[in-house]
CSV table of C-alpha atoms in Angstrom, one decimal:
chain,number,residue,atom,x,y,z
A,151,MET,CA,-28.8,-1.5,35.7
A,152,PRO,CA,-27.6,-3.5,32.7
A,153,SER,CA,-24.1,-2.8,31.4
A,154,LEU,CA,-23.5,-1.6,27.9
A,155,THR,CA,-21.2,-4.0,26.0
A,156,GLY,CA,-21.3,-2.3,22.6
A,157,CYS,CA,-22.8,0.4,20.6
A,158,ASP,CA,-25.2,-1.8,18.7
A,159,PRO,CA,-28.7,-1.8,20.4
A,160,PHE,CA,-29.3,-5.2,18.9
A,161,ASP,CA,-26.0,-6.6,20.2
A,162,ARG,CA,-24.9,-7.8,16.7
A,163,ASP,CA,-21.3,-8.6,16.0
A,164,PRO,CA,-19.4,-5.9,14.1
A,165,PRO,CA,-18.8,-6.6,10.4
A,166,PRO,CA,-15.5,-8.4,9.7
A,167,PRO,CA,-12.7,-6.2,8.5
A,168,ASP,CA,-12.5,-5.5,4.8
A,169,PRO,CA,-10.2,-8.0,3.2
A,170,LEU,CA,-8.4,-5.2,1.3
A,171,ALA,CA,-7.6,-3.3,4.5
A,172,PRO,CA,-4.0,-4.6,4.6
A,173,MET,CA,-3.4,-3.3,1.1
A,174,VAL,CA,-4.0,0.3,2.5
A,175,ASP,CA,-1.1,-0.2,4.9
A,176,GLU,CA,1.0,-1.9,2.2
A,177,ALA,CA,0.5,1.0,-0.3
A,178,PHE,CA,1.1,3.6,2.5
A,179,ALA,CA,4.3,1.8,3.6
A,180,LEU,CA,5.6,1.6,0.0
A,181,ALA,CA,5.0,5.3,-0.5
A,182,ALA,CA,7.0,5.9,2.8
A,183,ALA,CA,9.8,3.6,1.6
A,184,TYR,CA,10.2,5.5,-1.7
A,185,GLN,CA,10.0,8.9,0.1
A,186,ASP,CA,12.7,7.8,2.5
A,187,ALA,CA,14.8,6.6,-0.5
A,188,VAL,CA,14.4,10.0,-2.2
A,189,THR,CA,15.3,11.8,1.0
A,190,THR,CA,18.4,9.7,1.5
A,191,HIS,CA,19.4,9.7,-2.1
A,192,PRO,CA,18.2,12.9,-3.8
A,193,VAL,CA,19.8,11.8,-7.0
A,194,LEU,CA,17.1,9.2,-7.4
A,195,ALA,CA,14.2,11.8,-7.0
A,196,GLY,CA,13.4,12.1,-10.7
A,197,ARG,CA,13.1,8.3,-10.9
A,198,LEU,CA,11.4,7.6,-7.6
A,199,THR,CA,9.1,10.5,-7.0
A,200,PRO,CA,6.4,9.4,-9.5
A,201,ILE,CA,6.4,6.0,-8.0
A,202,THR,CA,6.1,7.5,-4.5
A,203,GLU,CA,3.1,9.6,-5.7
A,204,ALA,CA,1.5,6.5,-7.3
A,205,HIS,CA,1.7,4.5,-4.1
A,206,ALA,CA,0.3,7.4,-2.1
A,207,ALA,CA,-2.6,7.7,-4.6
A,208,HIS,CA,-3.2,3.9,-4.3
A,209,ALA,CA,-3.3,4.1,-0.5
A,210,ALA,CA,-5.7,7.0,-0.6
A,211,GLU,CA,-8.1,5.2,-3.1
A,212,LEU,CA,-7.9,1.9,-1.2
A,213,ALA,CA,-8.7,3.7,2.0
A,214,ARG,CA,-11.7,5.4,0.3
A,215,VAL,CA,-13.0,2.1,-1.1
A,216,THR,CA,-12.5,0.1,2.1
A,217,GLU,CA,-13.5,2.9,4.4
A,218,VAL,CA,-10.3,2.3,6.3
A,219,ALA,CA,-8.4,5.3,7.6
A,220,LEU,CA,-5.0,6.0,6.3
A,221,PRO,CA,-2.3,5.5,9.0
A,222,SER,CA,-1.8,8.6,11.0
A,223,THR,CA,2.0,8.1,11.2
A,224,THR,CA,4.4,7.3,8.5
A,225,PRO,CA,6.1,4.0,9.0
A,226,THR,CA,9.8,4.1,9.6
A,227,THR,CA,11.9,2.6,6.9
A,228,SER,CA,15.7,2.1,6.7
A,229,THR,CA,17.3,3.0,3.5
A,230,ALA,CA,20.6,1.5,2.5
A,231,ALA,CA,23.7,3.6,2.5
A,232,ASP,CA,24.2,3.4,-1.3
A,233,SER,CA,21.7,3.9,-4.0
A,234,ASP,CA,22.2,0.5,-5.7
A,235,THR,CA,21.4,-1.4,-2.5
A,236,THR,CA,18.4,0.9,-2.0
A,237,LEU,CA,17.1,0.2,-5.5
A,238,THR,CA,17.5,-3.5,-4.9
A,239,ALA,CA,15.5,-3.4,-1.7
A,240,LEU,CA,12.8,-1.3,-3.4
A,241,ARG,CA,12.6,-3.9,-6.3
A,242,GLU,CA,12.2,-6.7,-3.7
A,243,ARG,CA,9.4,-4.8,-1.9
A,244,GLU,CA,7.7,-3.9,-5.2
A,245,ARG,CA,7.8,-7.5,-6.5
A,246,ALA,CA,6.2,-8.7,-3.3
A,247,ALA,CA,3.6,-6.0,-3.3
A,248,GLY,CA,2.9,-6.7,-7.0
A,249,GLU,CA,2.2,-10.4,-6.1
A,250,SER,CA,-0.1,-9.4,-3.3
A,251,ALA,CA,-2.0,-7.0,-5.6
A,252,VAL,CA,-2.4,-9.8,-8.2
A,253,GLN,CA,-3.7,-12.2,-5.5
A,254,ALA,CA,-6.1,-9.6,-4.1
A,255,CYS,CA,-7.3,-8.9,-7.7
A,256,LEU,CA,-8.0,-12.6,-8.3
A,257,ALA,CA,-10.0,-12.9,-5.0
A,258,ALA,CA,-11.9,-9.6,-5.3
A,259,PRO,CA,-15.4,-9.1,-6.3
A,260,ALA,CA,-15.9,-7.6,-9.8
A,261,GLU,CA,-16.5,-4.0,-8.5
A,262,ARG,CA,-13.0,-4.0,-7.0
A,263,ALA,CA,-11.1,-6.0,-9.6
A,264,ALA,CA,-10.5,-3.1,-11.9
A,265,LEU,CA,-8.9,-1.0,-9.1
A,266,LEU,CA,-6.7,-3.9,-8.0
A,267,ALA,CA,-5.7,-4.8,-11.6
A,268,SER,CA,-4.6,-1.2,-12.1
A,269,ILE,CA,-2.6,-1.3,-8.9
A,270,ALA,CA,-1.0,-4.6,-9.9
A,271,ALA,CA,-0.2,-3.2,-13.4
A,272,ALA,CA,1.3,-0.1,-11.8
A,273,ARG,CA,3.5,-2.2,-9.5
A,274,ALA,CA,4.7,-4.2,-12.5
A,275,SER,CA,5.6,-1.0,-14.3
A,276,HIS,CA,7.4,0.2,-11.2
A,277,LEU,CA,9.6,-2.8,-11.4
A,278,GLU,CA,10.6,-1.9,-14.9
A,279,ALA,CA,11.4,1.7,-13.8
A,280,LEU,CA,13.6,0.3,-11.1
A,281,GLN,CA,15.8,-1.7,-13.5
């Protein structure tokens, strides 16, 4: 009896992972980092909650577009003891995430470029809000 090596009756290779799949995890991790900062420093909630919600919305939309499931567990983050250090760390993460969104936008097909451009623009505005 032949063994089954896959679910495809034609034994085709599975499609490659979506190139935007890592952005789902990145947006989800950013939302978690902001939520952790709000939990640790409630005084920052008014400033950081809208950014938290934006990153969560980006993660959800990227997951929908890429057909990648959102992570089932929230990544653990470590928030600095004082709010100034926390904001500095968030700025660094936001800057790096903004750069990755711009690079993804430049490499994306037209039907995804608008979504990625809006995420890149949001991340740039988040940097301003963190100043």
